[in-house]
Amino acid sequence: MKYKKYAVILFAVFLLIMPLPLYAENIEPPENDDARVEITVDTRSDIRAISPFIYGINDNDGILNVNASSVKQTGDFLSSYNWERNFANTSNTDGNENERLPSNSPALSDDLPAVFSYGFVDNARLHGIPARFITLPLLGFAAADADGVVTENAPERWVKQIITKSGELTSTPDTDDETVFTDEYLAFLINREGYALSGGITGFYLDRIPEMRHKLYPTLGLSQITAAELVRINTEAAKAVKAIDPTATVSAPSIRNLESFVNLSNPDDWRTHSDEYTWFIDYYLDAMKKASDLAGKRLLDVLDLQFYTEAVDGYGNPVISSQNPGSNTAREAAPRIFSDMTYTEASKSAMTYKAYTPLLQTLQSSIRMYYPGTKLSFSEVSFGYGSDISGGIAAADTLGIFGREGVWAAQLADSGEYIDAALKIFTDYDSNGGHFGNVSVSAGNGQSAMSSVYAATEGSEDTLKLLYINKNAEEDQTVFFSLYSDADYGSANIYGFDADDSMVTRRGEIPIEGNVFEYSVPPQTVLLFEFSGELPDGYKPPVTTLVTEQNGQTVVSVVTTPSAPVTTETFQTAAPDEIIPEYSADEQGRVSTSADADKNDNIPPPIKIIAILLAAAAIGTIIFTVFNLRKF
């Protein structure tokens, strides 16, 4: 009888596997993500203006020979800056020492009020960086001297820092009143540099990482900042900026990383607001909108945040301070937290607050809901190791994401030859002013995790720039490019940098036929393809570009041209006799085709029904066998 039992079980298994051949033609082996990548670019889809201010740096290691479009004054010491006498405290990160800040300009005396900031602006202007951002100190205290280490319970080593002066603003500050005033500091700067609209200081960051003030300045005995207190300080400071220079941008709150975005790194205080708001960003935007309405003017122009990757490698080492094959790979992947819904950063905070990623989509949703029209910036962005190709890849990937997703300004916090290369390939890849483009268009890579692609035009399709990144550390990638455009591109000049050379160099020129071509990209390489094409008679661009000048930079706005619809007839293809699928892009800019969508849905309904019935019969047979084993 036991043979009968085995026969029943075998019959059940046969019923289970019988439907599989019905699906066999639809089962495809996974593609080798490292070996072959298919890129599709559509110059008339997902069109968005690219802000020139995203290609920025922090002024932490000098700005010589850096191809940047914006620069931010930075440093923990700035929160305690005594602008009247150019003193500052180095904070807990560097010994809690009071010291004098240099002018950094041979033409300026170190004794001149605000000379440290004057030197910053002068150097940025000297090196051709058009957008210059000053960080306003809002700690509440400023260094009173330059006499070295400050211990606890030493109030004589500090002076008060007050935002608004009740009396008249003077051109000669009183250095003996034990008080420095923020609005008087603003007046000093703007009287010398002029209004932002006239090429002066572009804007002001309202301090930096205020949620860490109690840790950075432990000798002051400060309490951890609350959400309401931060809004109060930022509101008063923003009013001071707008009173002195209405054309300057106000960027805040300049807090750092996911936990601060969620609860200002103060969960006890956040509990008093969490019933009404999803995260601190919502609370802050809503509060600043209400303050602006009461003031009768916009007080917050830019929602500014900082991002320092918290990812760890497979051994638990922080990626930002580690350099090994595992951390380098994790570093190259880390920018995906900004826009990739399929990515989860290997960090405690990213896993705890997964609901708030990808960051850009969540942030932009909050802006639309609570303070529409507010721009978005990241004034400090760091992945570590700017002297390694992995740091350069992470930086280039981030800049590509920010351009595609509409970030208004960004400043890289890392330095090194590969950070310079990442900036240069977007801003001056041919050492003759060649830049990436100011209108982002659709570019997709089939969700390949080991590559990234970005594309841009100048509005018209006769010129196209495409940035491609191979993140694989060991293998070449064979890349097949399909360019969907009204233009017929005949050739492409190629520029790039790689693991062997941080210099951006010309890699040659390739012919193109039918707007498709194949190219082998070496490991850990960033390439820029520069296409020139011919347009058909009667061509109408997909957008109208509105060009304005801001601080010497060309700022482009785009308006879709309704009379220029995209049609499959305008696409250039290698095989004109084949059916051309419709192309679309998701929120991450990934392009998919109608053929892809239909690929898993082409099994006739009767076959599906038969397969379901056979599977049900198999399951029934197994259940019958299990409950009747004793009968055999």
Tab-separated table of C-alpha atoms in Angstrom, residues 103-110 112 115 119 122-123 192:
chain	number	residue	atom	x	y	z
A	103	SER	CA	41.104	88.228	7.150
A	104	ASN	CA	42.405	85.790	4.495
A	105	SER	CA	43.028	88.834	2.346
A	106	PRO	CA	46.328	90.748	2.252
A	107	ALA	CA	44.444	93.930	1.393
A	108	LEU	CA	42.391	93.902	4.602
A	109	SER	CA	43.420	94.548	8.194
A	110	ASP	CA	42.673	91.817	10.717
A	112	LEU	CA	38.529	95.598	10.670
A	115	VAL	CA	36.882	91.287	8.039
A	119	GLY	CA	37.829	88.110	3.032
A	122	ASP	CA	36.576	88.760	-1.819
A	123	ASN	CA	38.223	85.369	-2.349
A	192	ARG	CA	30.231	97.019	1.608
